[in-house]
Structure formats: C-alpha cells, structure tokens
XYZ file of C-alpha atoms in Angstrom:
735
model
C 9.116 -21.574 -49.213
C 9.416 -24.659 -48.199
C 8.677 -26.208 -45.092
C 9.899 -28.153 -41.498
C 8.157 -31.140 -40.783
C 6.487 -29.592 -38.306
C 4.966 -26.614 -40.657
C 7.511 -23.751 -40.203
C 7.966 -22.312 -43.026
C 12.428 -22.312 -43.389
C 13.203 -18.608 -43.704
C 16.521 -19.581 -45.349
C 15.681 -20.785 -49.026
C 13.489 -17.171 -49.761
C 16.877 -15.659 -47.637
C 19.050 -13.695 -50.599
C 22.878 -15.468 -50.666
C 24.424 -12.510 -48.809
C 21.510 -12.823 -45.582
C 22.129 -16.989 -45.717
C 26.355 -16.005 -45.354
C 25.702 -15.313 -42.187
C 25.549 -18.590 -41.097
C 26.261 -18.508 -36.832
C 27.274 -21.472 -36.892
C 29.897 -21.169 -39.792
C 31.710 -18.567 -37.991
C 35.005 -18.333 -39.310
C 38.254 -18.765 -37.515
C 39.773 -16.485 -35.748
C 42.844 -14.757 -37.454
C 44.857 -16.659 -34.684
C 43.923 -20.047 -35.872
C 46.258 -22.655 -37.475
C 44.611 -24.920 -39.951
C 45.258 -28.043 -39.654
C 45.819 -30.178 -42.468
C 46.151 -34.005 -41.449
C 43.035 -35.275 -40.405
C 43.769 -37.491 -37.805
C 45.489 -34.713 -35.504
C 42.430 -32.266 -36.502
C 39.984 -34.946 -35.252
C 42.235 -35.046 -32.219
C 42.008 -32.030 -31.535
C 38.218 -31.680 -31.742
C 37.721 -34.057 -29.436
C 40.536 -32.046 -26.809
C 37.967 -29.104 -27.611
C 34.743 -30.803 -26.760
C 36.046 -32.490 -23.773
C 37.396 -29.119 -22.580
C 33.998 -27.726 -23.005
C 31.917 -31.063 -20.988
C 34.277 -31.298 -18.316
C 33.153 -27.293 -17.215
C 29.302 -28.515 -17.733
C 29.990 -31.412 -15.502
C 31.763 -30.297 -13.235
C 29.716 -26.338 -12.565
C 26.597 -28.691 -12.414
C 27.214 -32.003 -10.728
C 30.824 -32.923 -9.428
C 32.514 -29.845 -8.335
C 35.616 -29.468 -7.464
C 37.724 -27.564 -4.809
C 38.896 -23.806 -5.990
C 42.272 -23.459 -6.418
C 42.048 -27.249 -8.253
C 39.163 -25.868 -10.716
C 40.986 -23.084 -11.187
C 44.777 -24.179 -11.872
C 43.537 -26.763 -14.385
C 40.903 -24.236 -16.099
C 43.998 -22.567 -16.873
C 45.661 -25.277 -17.931
C 43.916 -26.876 -20.228
C 43.385 -23.388 -21.902
C 47.012 -22.873 -22.485
C 47.935 -26.350 -23.678
C 44.749 -26.050 -25.513
C 46.057 -22.366 -26.694
C 49.380 -23.500 -28.055
C 47.681 -25.861 -30.095
C 45.360 -23.818 -31.742
C 46.675 -20.363 -31.585
C 50.009 -19.558 -34.224
C 52.922 -18.103 -32.979
C 52.608 -15.196 -36.287
C 49.522 -13.747 -36.988
C 51.686 -12.938 -40.045
C 53.202 -16.142 -40.970
C 55.430 -16.422 -43.960
C 57.852 -13.838 -43.220
C 61.126 -14.489 -41.855
C 62.345 -10.759 -39.960
C 64.648 -10.342 -42.658
C 66.565 -13.676 -41.724
C 66.374 -16.474 -44.499
C 63.964 -19.001 -44.378
C 66.258 -21.811 -44.041
C 68.253 -20.617 -41.248
C 65.401 -19.590 -39.836
C 64.319 -23.788 -40.126
C 67.358 -23.796 -39.011
C 67.666 -22.663 -35.264
C 63.518 -23.366 -34.903
C 63.735 -26.800 -35.200
C 67.900 -26.737 -32.903
C 65.637 -24.847 -30.247
C 62.148 -27.024 -30.862
C 65.015 -30.574 -29.660
C 66.901 -28.232 -26.897
C 63.075 -26.869 -25.600
C 62.260 -31.301 -25.584
C 65.256 -32.067 -23.983
C 64.627 -29.612 -21.126
C 61.034 -30.576 -20.384
C 60.910 -34.012 -19.975
C 62.108 -33.804 -16.790
C 59.906 -31.886 -15.014
C 57.101 -33.655 -17.043
C 58.229 -37.231 -16.049
C 58.001 -35.702 -12.342
C 54.799 -34.535 -12.830
C 53.725 -37.910 -15.179
C 55.046 -39.723 -11.396
C 53.182 -37.711 -9.358
C 49.650 -37.864 -10.557
C 50.490 -41.913 -11.011
C 51.028 -41.465 -7.513
C 48.231 -39.948 -6.308
C 45.645 -42.109 -8.264
C 47.488 -45.268 -7.378
C 49.012 -44.908 -3.830
C 46.474 -41.724 -2.629
C 49.467 -39.643 -1.681
C 48.854 -36.546 -1.852
C 51.963 -35.252 -2.445
C 55.224 -37.124 -4.029
C 58.368 -36.907 -1.436
C 60.594 -34.163 -1.462
C 63.361 -35.157 -4.199
C 60.486 -35.057 -6.831
C 60.823 -31.766 -7.402
C 63.399 -30.823 -5.768
C 65.179 -29.598 -9.004
C 61.909 -28.959 -11.189
C 61.570 -24.881 -12.193
C 64.715 -24.148 -13.862
C 64.938 -26.327 -16.418
C 61.069 -25.748 -16.792
C 61.916 -22.049 -17.340
C 64.428 -22.872 -19.750
C 62.101 -24.749 -21.673
C 59.685 -23.009 -21.932
C 61.679 -19.831 -23.329
C 63.621 -21.415 -25.870
C 60.675 -22.635 -27.157
C 58.697 -19.246 -26.954
C 61.818 -18.290 -29.052
C 61.380 -21.082 -30.988
C 58.356 -20.773 -31.933
C 58.948 -16.684 -33.096
C 61.510 -17.688 -35.242
C 59.193 -20.335 -37.361
C 59.319 -19.193 -40.724
C 56.012 -20.000 -42.562
C 52.560 -22.341 -41.289
C 52.469 -25.444 -42.747
C 49.134 -26.683 -41.606
C 51.045 -29.038 -38.770
C 51.496 -27.816 -34.918
C 55.748 -27.377 -34.273
C 58.017 -28.942 -31.783
C 58.032 -25.657 -30.770
C 54.042 -25.393 -29.812
C 54.077 -28.848 -27.974
C 56.865 -27.994 -25.583
C 54.664 -25.487 -24.629
C 52.199 -27.747 -24.381
C 53.899 -29.876 -22.391
C 55.170 -27.189 -20.077
C 51.948 -25.681 -19.074
C 50.506 -28.764 -18.181
C 54.023 -29.338 -16.159
C 53.511 -26.062 -14.256
C 50.031 -26.333 -13.465
C 50.566 -30.154 -13.129
C 53.478 -28.537 -9.583
C 50.802 -26.474 -8.344
C 48.251 -29.520 -8.017
C 50.323 -32.303 -7.204
C 53.963 -30.515 -4.696
C 51.957 -28.113 -2.478
C 48.647 -28.630 -0.596
C 45.977 -25.587 -0.968
C 46.439 -24.580 2.582
C 50.289 -24.431 2.318
C 50.450 -22.992 -1.434
C 47.703 -19.889 0.240
C 49.617 -19.352 3.074
C 53.566 -19.887 1.960
C 52.824 -17.951 -1.188
C 53.718 -14.126 -1.996
C 56.180 -14.698 2.085
C 59.394 -14.708 2.231
C 58.947 -18.908 3.387
C 58.262 -19.051 -0.275
C 58.690 -22.408 -2.080
C 61.453 -21.384 -4.657
C 60.674 -24.372 -7.194
C 57.010 -22.880 -6.297
C 58.911 -19.483 -7.983
C 60.054 -20.977 -11.141
C 56.708 -22.745 -11.171
C 54.187 -19.661 -11.508
C 57.189 -18.142 -12.915
C 56.759 -20.540 -16.186
C 53.341 -20.204 -16.129
C 53.375 -17.067 -16.620
C 55.818 -16.590 -19.281
C 52.839 -18.998 -20.867
C 50.131 -17.267 -20.613
C 52.072 -13.506 -22.008
C 53.546 -15.572 -24.533
C 50.113 -17.403 -25.542
C 48.549 -13.474 -25.147
C 50.221 -12.371 -27.535
C 48.883 -14.494 -30.296
C 45.459 -13.846 -29.972
C 45.170 -10.876 -28.849
C 48.154 -8.703 -29.206
C 51.161 -7.119 -28.510
C 48.899 -4.468 -25.649
C 48.098 -6.511 -23.208
C 51.437 -8.068 -22.961
C 53.332 -5.254 -22.671
C 50.318 -3.682 -19.681
C 51.278 -6.670 -18.023
C 55.192 -6.567 -18.363
C 55.000 -3.073 -17.338
C 53.811 -3.767 -14.224
C 55.586 -6.755 -13.568
C 58.956 -5.028 -14.094
C 57.287 -1.921 -11.251
C 56.863 -5.095 -9.102
C 60.421 -4.694 -9.153
C 61.766 -1.701 -9.383
C 59.135 0.404 -6.717
C 62.135 1.380 -4.490
C 63.430 3.528 -6.972
C 59.966 5.136 -7.901
C 58.587 8.222 -6.726
C 55.742 9.397 -5.415
C 52.747 7.553 -4.710
C 54.665 4.642 -7.182
C 57.050 3.798 -4.700
C 56.885 0.893 -2.878
C 60.055 -1.162 -1.332
C 60.053 -3.896 -4.008
C 59.545 -8.076 -3.695
C 62.110 -10.899 -4.176
C 61.621 -12.421 -7.304
C 59.959 -15.881 -5.578
C 58.353 -14.254 -3.154
C 56.364 -12.356 -5.975
C 55.686 -14.718 -8.825
C 54.017 -17.338 -6.393
C 52.597 -14.951 -5.051
C 50.865 -14.092 -8.785
C 50.104 -17.345 -9.577
C 47.253 -18.087 -6.465
C 43.321 -16.119 -6.187
C 45.273 -13.153 -5.234
C 46.619 -12.991 -8.537
C 45.865 -14.840 -11.571
C 43.793 -17.216 -9.732
C 41.974 -14.518 -8.318
C 37.875 -12.731 -9.639
C 39.739 -12.607 -13.323
C 40.176 -16.205 -13.811
C 37.298 -16.904 -10.935
C 34.712 -15.185 -13.527
C 36.457 -16.920 -16.931
C 36.620 -20.488 -15.052
C 32.498 -20.127 -14.235
C 29.890 -17.610 -15.921
C 32.581 -17.007 -19.298
C 32.931 -20.466 -20.168
C 29.399 -20.935 -19.436
C 28.256 -18.198 -21.542
C 30.808 -18.855 -24.020
C 28.996 -22.616 -24.321
C 25.470 -21.037 -24.510
C 26.633 -18.410 -27.304
C 28.626 -21.773 -29.541
C 24.714 -23.493 -28.940
C 23.073 -20.941 -29.734
C 25.441 -21.120 -33.817
C 25.151 -24.112 -33.412
C 21.286 -24.440 -33.276
C 20.834 -21.887 -36.438
C 19.116 -19.865 -32.999
C 22.058 -17.371 -33.056
C 21.331 -16.755 -36.717
C 17.532 -16.023 -36.844
C 18.305 -13.589 -34.119
C 20.087 -11.709 -37.407
C 17.556 -12.568 -39.481
C 15.042 -11.175 -37.563
C 16.974 -8.376 -36.810
C 16.574 -7.891 -41.245
C 13.162 -8.326 -40.992
C 12.292 -5.268 -38.530
C 14.347 -3.430 -39.364
C 15.895 -3.853 -42.565
C 13.016 -1.451 -44.839
C 13.632 1.763 -42.848
C 16.179 3.847 -44.011
C 19.996 2.780 -43.906
C 18.090 -0.301 -43.099
C 21.438 -2.462 -42.421
C 22.642 -0.007 -40.296
C 20.082 -0.290 -37.820
C 20.132 -3.777 -38.065
C 23.564 -4.007 -37.416
C 22.227 -1.849 -33.842
C 19.476 -4.821 -33.513
C 21.896 -7.953 -34.086
C 24.926 -6.301 -32.523
C 22.837 -5.832 -29.515
C 21.382 -9.397 -29.523
C 24.597 -11.293 -30.108
C 27.124 -8.927 -28.487
C 25.161 -9.655 -24.227
C 26.615 -13.077 -24.973
C 30.113 -12.563 -27.247
C 32.604 -11.980 -24.662
C 34.664 -9.233 -26.970
C 33.459 -6.313 -28.696
C 36.102 -6.963 -31.633
C 34.722 -10.258 -31.732
C 30.938 -9.390 -31.593
C 31.608 -7.086 -34.781
C 33.155 -10.257 -36.172
C 30.190 -12.000 -35.980
C 27.654 -9.584 -37.362
C 29.774 -7.228 -39.083
C 30.646 -9.627 -41.827
C 27.186 -9.449 -43.226
C 25.557 -5.914 -41.893
C 29.076 -4.115 -43.155
C 28.931 -5.057 -47.087
C 25.176 -4.417 -47.140
C 25.105 -1.034 -45.255
C 27.551 -0.032 -48.074
C 25.261 -1.663 -50.289
C 22.331 1.057 -49.355
C 25.247 4.122 -49.760
C 27.075 4.783 -46.680
C 30.829 5.250 -47.151
C 32.841 2.060 -45.568
C 34.007 4.272 -42.689
C 30.916 4.927 -41.193
C 29.567 1.288 -42.698
C 32.512 -0.216 -40.099
C 32.434 2.455 -37.769
C 28.874 2.148 -37.110
C 29.172 -2.018 -36.236
C 31.843 -0.752 -34.624
C 30.038 1.307 -31.816
C 26.450 -1.314 -31.934
C 29.102 -4.609 -31.538
C 30.929 -2.800 -28.767
C 27.376 -2.021 -26.743
C 26.953 -5.290 -26.675
C 28.807 -5.707 -23.843
C 26.550 -3.260 -21.669
C 23.056 -5.264 -22.721
C 21.794 -6.882 -19.687
C 21.338 -9.626 -19.016
C 24.138 -11.390 -20.104
C 26.311 -7.745 -20.630
C 29.208 -9.898 -22.411
C 29.718 -11.900 -18.921
C 30.857 -7.887 -17.569
C 27.727 -8.047 -14.379
C 29.063 -11.437 -13.639
C 33.207 -9.992 -12.814
C 31.071 -6.873 -11.028
C 28.937 -9.285 -9.310
C 32.494 -11.419 -8.507
C 34.869 -8.598 -7.199
C 31.707 -5.961 -5.171
C 29.481 -8.284 -3.504
C 25.676 -7.179 -5.348
C 24.051 -9.819 -6.492
C 23.826 -10.059 -10.038
C 20.238 -9.389 -10.972
C 20.288 -5.640 -9.461
C 23.806 -5.436 -11.790
C 21.515 -6.682 -14.467
C 18.095 -4.237 -13.640
C 20.572 -0.997 -13.288
C 21.321 -1.499 -16.575
C 18.931 -1.474 -18.667
C 18.681 2.167 -18.770
C 22.001 3.247 -19.490
C 21.808 0.273 -22.318
C 18.515 2.219 -23.562
C 20.285 5.084 -23.496
C 23.271 3.567 -25.194
C 21.445 2.268 -28.263
C 18.968 4.616 -28.861
C 22.230 7.537 -29.368
C 23.643 4.812 -31.799
C 20.087 4.207 -33.675
C 19.462 7.878 -33.469
C 23.550 8.606 -35.239
C 22.078 6.121 -38.003
C 18.965 7.454 -38.873
C 20.145 11.311 -38.834
C 23.060 10.018 -41.216
C 20.575 7.686 -43.590
C 18.369 11.605 -43.555
C 21.202 13.320 -44.656
C 22.625 11.187 -46.985
C 19.382 10.398 -48.484
C 19.343 6.502 -48.314
C 17.146 3.636 -48.804
C 16.161 0.701 -46.711
C 16.831 -2.887 -48.247
C 14.199 -4.164 -50.298
C 11.542 -6.742 -49.341
C 12.705 -8.833 -51.985
C 16.099 -8.337 -50.424
C 15.150 -9.280 -46.727
C 13.864 -12.422 -44.853
C 10.466 -13.058 -44.750
C 8.139 -11.321 -42.175
C 5.966 -14.853 -42.092
C 8.959 -17.060 -41.666
C 10.358 -14.865 -38.464
C 7.358 -14.509 -36.834
C 6.824 -18.670 -37.262
C 9.385 -19.147 -36.086
C 9.948 -16.742 -32.844
C 10.020 -19.660 -30.860
C 13.736 -19.453 -30.854
C 14.296 -16.575 -28.673
C 12.886 -19.164 -26.025
C 16.515 -20.096 -25.223
C 17.681 -16.223 -24.115
C 13.724 -16.225 -22.486
C 14.775 -19.080 -19.943
C 17.972 -16.740 -19.206
C 16.213 -13.728 -17.722
C 13.329 -15.652 -16.503
C 15.573 -17.936 -14.096
C 17.764 -15.531 -13.060
C 14.903 -13.417 -11.739
C 13.334 -16.707 -9.959
C 16.531 -16.891 -7.868
C 18.114 -19.985 -10.076
C 21.983 -19.200 -9.569
C 23.228 -18.031 -12.761
C 24.969 -21.931 -13.556
C 21.715 -23.441 -12.824
C 19.635 -20.647 -15.301
C 22.940 -20.554 -18.057
C 22.480 -24.162 -18.261
C 19.120 -24.832 -18.854
C 19.024 -22.154 -21.468
C 21.853 -24.247 -23.316
C 19.426 -27.490 -23.427
C 16.883 -24.795 -24.218
C 18.933 -23.976 -27.368
C 19.185 -28.049 -27.946
C 15.486 -28.505 -27.477
C 13.638 -25.657 -29.920
C 16.708 -26.588 -32.686
C 14.380 -30.398 -32.822
C 11.087 -28.440 -33.624
C 12.942 -26.560 -36.281
C 14.403 -26.320 -39.825
C 17.853 -26.952 -37.963
C 17.755 -30.223 -35.582
C 21.021 -30.557 -33.233
C 22.472 -34.007 -33.834
C 25.409 -36.364 -32.642
C 28.132 -34.097 -35.105
C 26.285 -30.495 -33.925
C 26.799 -31.352 -30.518
C 30.553 -32.362 -31.306
C 30.513 -29.129 -32.853
C 28.811 -26.637 -30.734
C 31.051 -27.916 -27.605
C 34.272 -27.542 -30.077
C 33.393 -24.258 -31.060
C 33.035 -23.121 -27.483
C 36.310 -23.987 -26.461
C 37.962 -22.596 -29.140
C 35.738 -19.206 -28.706
C 36.939 -19.313 -24.809
C 40.429 -19.642 -25.211
C 41.617 -15.701 -26.288
C 39.333 -15.372 -23.055
C 40.687 -17.245 -20.502
C 43.698 -16.389 -21.127
C 42.883 -12.347 -21.488
C 41.270 -13.041 -18.450
C 44.927 -14.816 -16.820
C 46.853 -11.607 -18.193
C 45.446 -10.013 -16.438
C 45.081 -11.283 -13.231
C 48.642 -10.468 -13.548
C 47.817 -6.584 -13.209
C 45.348 -7.343 -10.691
C 47.618 -9.110 -8.642
C 50.449 -6.592 -8.689
C 48.105 -3.973 -7.762
C 47.162 -5.965 -4.822
C 50.643 -6.823 -3.683
C 52.362 -3.403 -4.527
C 49.520 -0.758 -2.743
C 48.973 1.283 -5.949
C 45.300 1.008 -5.884
C 45.270 2.665 -2.394
C 47.916 5.233 -3.243
C 46.137 6.063 -6.392
C 42.969 6.082 -4.702
C 43.833 9.255 -2.626
C 45.466 11.137 -5.435
C 41.072 10.599 -6.423
C 40.599 12.150 -3.334
C 42.587 14.894 -3.604
C 40.749 16.100 -6.297
C 38.072 15.271 -5.888
C 38.208 17.867 -2.868
C 39.040 20.672 -5.341
C 36.141 19.683 -7.725
C 34.049 15.825 -7.874
C 33.382 16.565 -11.315
C 37.047 17.269 -11.859
C 37.853 13.464 -10.313
C 35.367 11.870 -12.303
C 37.103 12.919 -15.507
C 40.509 12.079 -14.637
C 38.555 8.946 -13.371
C 37.049 7.998 -16.510
C 40.537 8.928 -18.707
C 42.458 6.867 -16.470
C 39.592 4.085 -17.205
C 39.554 4.408 -20.706
C 43.839 4.202 -21.526
C 43.703 1.172 -18.906
C 40.965 -0.430 -21.291
C 42.872 0.266 -23.943
C 43.966 -2.627 -26.566
C 42.407 -5.200 -23.939
C 39.407 -7.262 -24.225
C 36.123 -6.261 -22.046
C 36.555 -8.706 -19.558
C 40.565 -7.570 -19.013
C 39.886 -3.736 -18.871
C 37.033 -3.703 -16.851
C 39.217 -6.037 -13.554
C 41.872 -4.324 -13.872
C 40.279 -0.653 -14.105
C 37.782 -1.515 -10.911
C 40.628 -2.465 -9.642
C 42.890 0.802 -9.067
C 40.101 3.372 -10.286
C 36.966 2.445 -8.708
C 37.869 2.254 -4.890
C 39.192 5.568 -5.252
C 35.909 6.725 -6.491
C 34.018 3.941 -3.651
C 36.085 6.193 -1.152
C 34.775 9.695 -3.206
C 31.593 8.763 -1.229
C 29.731 7.380 -3.983
C 27.736 4.167 -3.987
C 29.701 0.708 -4.862
C 27.711 0.350 -7.747
C 27.924 3.534 -9.269
C 31.488 3.768 -8.858
C 32.155 0.299 -10.780
C 29.339 1.138 -12.861
C 31.044 4.366 -14.307
C 34.644 2.465 -14.759
C 33.133 -0.535 -16.215
C 31.190 1.703 -19.155
C 34.609 3.825 -19.672
C 36.041 0.285 -19.921
C 33.699 -1.039 -22.804
C 34.451 2.168 -24.643
C 37.181 1.664 -24.968
C 37.429 -0.305 -27.244
C 36.501 1.959 -29.531
C 38.255 5.453 -28.546
C 41.617 6.181 -30.354
C 44.171 6.138 -31.134
C 44.211 2.227 -30.070
C 40.441 0.820 -30.381
C 39.911 -3.112 -31.151
C 36.721 -2.803 -32.338
C 37.040 -0.469 -34.893
C 40.337 -1.724 -36.079
C 38.205 -5.355 -36.550
C 35.514 -3.599 -38.573
C 38.058 -1.594 -40.394
C 39.324 -4.788 -41.990
C 36.064 -6.183 -42.655
C 35.067 -2.660 -44.698
C 38.035 -2.318 -46.157
C 38.662 1.736 -44.560
C 41.479 3.063 -42.572
C 41.988 2.256 -39.340
C 42.531 5.502 -37.691
C 39.509 7.191 -39.313
C 37.065 4.267 -38.204
C 37.762 4.245 -34.577
C 38.030 8.712 -34.786
C 33.943 7.420 -36.888
C 32.748 5.436 -34.174
C 33.909 7.533 -31.678
C 31.695 10.301 -32.618
C 28.946 7.272 -33.214
C 29.418 6.329 -29.418
C 29.831 9.540 -28.277
C 26.882 9.231 -25.657
C 28.388 6.117 -24.010
C 30.696 9.162 -22.494
C 27.808 10.612 -21.184
C 25.561 8.540 -19.935
C 28.238 7.522 -16.486
C 27.751 11.051 -15.689
C 24.635 10.997 -16.513
C 23.482 7.921 -13.679
C 26.329 9.440 -11.698
C 24.205 12.675 -10.669
C 20.871 10.908 -11.712
C 20.340 7.771 -9.420
C 17.360 7.171 -11.076
C 18.286 6.309 -14.529
C 20.149 3.047 -12.713
C 17.299 1.920 -11.398
C 17.094 3.662 -7.663
C 13.983 5.668 -7.294
C 10.069 5.679 -7.311
C 8.850 4.569 -10.672
C 7.635 7.765 -12.349
C 11.411 9.094 -11.011
C 12.493 6.481 -13.153
C 10.423 7.149 -15.795
C 10.592 11.049 -16.069
C 14.390 10.599 -15.794
C 14.633 7.546 -18.375
C 12.287 9.990 -20.485
C 13.984 13.081 -20.351
C 17.414 11.430 -21.090
C 16.183 10.148 -24.194
C 15.481 13.341 -25.260
C 18.848 14.402 -24.030
C 20.645 12.146 -26.561
C 17.912 12.710 -29.559
C 19.632 16.165 -29.009
C 22.986 15.068 -28.885
C 22.740 12.906 -31.330
C 21.031 16.183 -33.825
C 23.895 18.692 -31.988
C 26.618 15.718 -33.312
C 25.030 14.562 -37.079
C 24.288 18.104 -37.541
C 20.552 16.995 -38.241
C 17.727 18.782 -36.921
C 13.829 18.039 -37.521
C 14.534 17.197 -40.742
C 17.297 19.483 -41.433
C 21.551 19.798 -41.619
C 21.759 22.856 -40.056
C 24.914 24.809 -38.952
C 27.830 25.372 -36.413
C 25.158 27.672 -34.364
C 21.891 25.323 -33.975
C 24.102 23.021 -33.220
C 25.541 24.684 -30.168
C 22.200 25.709 -29.522
C 21.845 21.877 -29.518
C 23.892 20.560 -27.274
C 23.379 22.901 -24.181
C 19.275 20.748 -25.088
C 20.987 18.169 -24.353
C 23.123 18.905 -21.333
C 21.095 20.337 -20.221
C 17.920 17.694 -19.837
C 20.659 14.966 -19.214
C 21.521 17.089 -15.690
C 18.419 15.480 -14.555
C 16.554 18.228 -12.487
C 13.349 19.704 -13.500
C 14.665 23.376 -13.609
C 17.442 22.361 -16.392
C 14.643 19.792 -18.113
C 12.337 22.989 -18.477
C 15.406 25.031 -19.757
C 16.525 22.258 -22.312
C 13.267 21.199 -23.471
C 12.476 25.264 -23.944
C 15.975 25.423 -25.950
C 14.865 22.527 -28.037
C 11.069 23.587 -28.629
C 13.057 27.336 -29.446
C 15.172 25.710 -31.856
C 12.456 23.510 -33.732
C 10.414 26.996 -34.294
C 13.389 27.956 -35.395
C 14.047 25.439 -38.019
C 10.727 24.408 -39.314
C 9.520 27.830 -39.120
C 11.807 30.327 -40.918
C 13.629 27.399 -42.845
C 17.321 27.765 -41.071
C 19.466 25.051 -42.404
C 18.766 22.856 -45.717
C 16.793 20.209 -46.541
C 19.164 17.321 -48.439
C 18.346 17.458 -51.816
C 18.652 21.682 -51.310
C 22.368 20.162 -50.578
C 23.129 18.486 -53.562
C 21.726 21.252 -55.056
C 24.376 23.157 -53.959
C-alpha cells in the first residue's frame, strides 16, 4: 500500500483488479456512441462537448440568457452533438436484406440530396445571425425566411432515411449526420431569429401561426424523434408518435378521447413552445439535470465516484451475499445523481454483477438485484435522479420539502431490497467476499473526506442556497477534494469531465424534449382533464380502485422510457386526477413518480432489467420478472404514504418515528413472504400467507392494525422457532 503526498493511503494498489476495474471515470461509452477513428475529428468533438457543458455553467451562474432563447439553444446543441455521437443503427453492420453495395449507394445519394436541400435554410440562418451581431437587427427582412421550412423538412426526412440506410460504421461521421446537424442548427436558428419571443408565444398554436414557424417546428420534432430513436430506442418514439397522431385523428375518436382536431401549423407551432418541447421537461433538463450531470462527471473524473463504490464494498462486502448488498449501497449513492436507472445499472453493475455471480447468485438473480437497486437510486434524496427538480417545477412545491418527504419512502425501498438480498443469500448458504478481496478499510476511512462534495450539496440546499448555486458549489468541491487525494484533477481531467458530462447528458436532454411533445399534446387536447374525470368516477365507487387504476396507467406510460420522461408524462395525465380526488399535490405527485420509476423493472418492458441482463448474460424477461419481485415493496410504498401521511414527514416526530418503525417491520415481513424465509428457516405456503397478512397490517399504519400485525408475526415466530416449522438451508439441501 502506497501513500499519497498528503499521507493518505491509496486503496487502489491494495484492491483486487476486478474492483479497481470499475474506474468510475473510465465508464464505457454508451452502446449508441460511435467510435471516431480520425484524431482531429475526435479532438474537435471533445472540445465541442466540453464547451457545451461549460456554456451551461456560464449561463446558469454568470450570464443568464432570456428563458426561451436559452432553452432553444440548449436543445439545438444537444441535437447537433447527438447526431455527431449517436450511430444511426444500434447494431451497425446489417443491411436488412439489402445488398451492402446498394445500401451504400442509396445512403450516399440521399445524403447529397439532403445536403443540397439544407444549404438554403442554413444560409438564411447564417444571414440572420450575421445581421443580428453586426447591425443589431433582431429580425431579418421577411423575404429571408419566405421559403425556408419546406427544403429544411425535406432535407431532414431525406437525411434520416440516408442514415438508416448506412450499412456499416467506418469510424467517421457520415454525410447524412452532418446534414442532420445542419438541419438542427437551421431549425433552431429560425426560432431564434425569425420571431421575437412575444410573437412566438402569442401566435403559436393559433390560427395566426406562421406557416414557416410550423415547418421549422416540424423539422425540429422529426430531429428529436430520430435522435431519441438512436439513444433511447423505439418505445418512447412510438408513444410520442401516437400522441402526435392523436392530435389529428381526435375528431373521429369516441368518448373522452374525442376533440376538435388541429391544423398542422397550429399544432407544430404550439408544440415547439414552452407549452410543449420547451416547457417543464426542457426547463428541468436545461438547469438541474445538466448541472447535476456535470457534477456526476466531476465525481467520475476525480474518482470520487470510484471511492463511493469501494466504500460500499468495504462496508458490506464481507456480509453474506456481500456483492449484492454492496449493489444496494453503491446504487443508492450513484443512482441519485444518475438520470436513468439503466445508466446506473451500467455504471455499477459492470462490477457488482460479476461479483454476485462469483459468490453464488444465479445470473438472473444477480442482474435482477442490480436492476432493482439501481432503480431505487431514482427515489433517493437529495437529487433523486432529477425527479425532485421536475416535481418542484411542475407542482411549485419547494425542492427542500420534496427532498425531506422522500427520505422515509427511499429508506423503505432500499430496506426491502436489502432484506430480499439477505434472505436470498441465507437460503442459498452464500458467503461474502474475503478480506483480501476487498478494499482496505483503513484506506476508506482516511479518505472519507471524499464525501465532502455530497455533504456540501446537502448543507447548501438546506441553508437556503438555490439548487443551481448548491450544485455548482458541489461540483467545485469535487475538483478541490481531488487535489488532496491520490487522483488530482488537472487541465486534462477538467476537459475530460466536461466532455463526459455532455456525452452523458445528450440522452436525457433529448428524452426530455421528446417527453415535451407528449406533454404538449396533452395540454393542447385537454385529454388529461378528461382522464381526471374518469378517475373521479372510479373514486365515487371505490377510491382504492381509482388508485390502482392510476398506478397501472403510470406504469404503462412509463414503460420503455427513462425516469424523467416517464414522470413528466404521468404527472400530466394522472396526477391532476388524483389532486381532483382531494389528494394533496405532494402525495399525488409522489404516487405517480414512484410508479413511473418502478416501470423500469416492470415486465414486459423493463429497461433497467434488460440492461442488467446484458451484463449478467441472463434471459431479459426472466431478469425483469425477478427484479419485479425484488422491488415489490416499491409497489406498496405509494399506498403506504397515501394512507399514512407521516411517511412523508407529515406529523409530529413521535408519529413519524412510529410510522417508520412499523413500516420497516412490515417491509421485513413482506420480504419474508416473497422470499419464503423467516427467522432462519425456509417456510412453506401457509406461513408465507401469514407473513403477507402481518405485513399488510403493519403497513396500514393504524394502532389497531399494528397490534394485529405484530400479533400474527409473534405467533408465527413462536411457531417457526418453537415447533421447528420450515427447513434450514442444510436440511433443504439434504432433502
């Protein structure tokens, strides 16, 4: 074990290779990222990515821009960088049954056509930009954009088709993607230079909407959908596409889906305003999400994030099933600053899943545990994977109030996963990792100061600093603490951190923009309010039925989508109906937020479980079913805080503590019922039913129900331990 210049021992040299290999700062690129072979192009793209992240910090802290201008530029930059980064095909190299030669010819031909079409609109934007900066002309003369949108949309469509036709990846950015980058700049440039913001807001979505505005917005929507397809898959694209179609076919639909319909220019000009794409989802991605992704990138580049994972190993690695318990701790720490459950799986699961398999977990269970734990990171305060910030933006509830309310539900979720993991390890007779396989505890203790960035973030938030200022201070702290650690950040590390931040942010930014399309359709058509009326009708019969219906819709809307997008959509469709039922806004939004989060481990479309199965090499569907069982408590927690507001910190200290204690016991019993394990024995069907009944009584929250649940649990304890009901692991193996 070596020593740093400050006398702090370096844990990395005494740590096994498999643990050192996590290197949070060396996170592998996303599956959609192309690998550029040209050095000049690669360096250029790195500089552009770094400047994009630095620009956000500058605007947020030093030189604020007008809101709409900032959001348009935020999305434009993400689109331009995204098409440079993202492969047209996730699985490059196939031609879909078409000969490679023909595919190459088709792609090149269409790309040149797209380039010819995009030159005019791009030139007009450049002309408008030149006039703005040299002559101070806010808007060019009308003739400049009189014929703008038609060639822009045509170029966008042609380039998208050309990109899909690319048969193989050659390590360079194909011409089709250069066309798409130019189209993104042109479409956004029109919105910046052709209309002032007052006119844009007043005319957009009305019969007076400028057709050229509609064309530009249509091109931007197509670009967003295409980049979403590349970085997040087809699920969200299909859902957004269905909502767009709904805006035009509404007059022919029955019941609450019926609406009057909208002209094409009215619709698209409305969608690309702060009522849709540039609304709450982009407001959050352009402020809180980008800021905390930069924070996460600095944690990785400074290896502070690496320390979090190793600290979790040092704490829990020697317990039975140690790597699984490490997964719970590490995923909670890293997941709260990671914007997606699947991203958290990749970041921590590449280490924990192989180690879980090493100590005896089947591949399916290893992947399922990591998926469930990583999903829980999205409900862990103070950052909650940006969910808290979106909730604050939508509801107007102060962020600190949301973060405090989230503490107990997060504790219950992770406690349930811990119990599940422990019971699984006990049933299988697993061991933990040996001392020599773990990071040395002495090194972990001497470097505990690496938690300072997180501590500064929490303290600054609760001292009343703005979220932006607190996040910036925490980011700076991550750099500063690296200077007294074995991994000092220099200029190269700063460049890497900013570059990494942009690359990490692109997926979430474009997903938020795509979710904005759905939010805009809901707002324009009023389908959300009509859905609320259905919930009210259901509640008149039975409020529990209405809540179950809201749960199913939230999960359905969230399937296949990252957490931020899933919650944004559910908050627009489901939450208003719950509020109309008389439920407090905080409870209503937490209710839909939790189910939007757990959609990542809910079959049949479970993104986090699918990501974990790729690492564990298990069947994706089996992994998703197993992760659903492990995360079962998350499906109970929202009902718990609906019936017992003390779980959201609403009540006296004594009431809150009693609610937490009984809920923890209830979650413990529920985990035992799911796993079939109680007080050291493998129990059968009848004891499991009794455990489930006791758990539900304890979870309900009243004194009478708590006494009944405790009575059932005590009786079952005496039955199992006193009469020897059930089998110990050794007895089960012998049988």
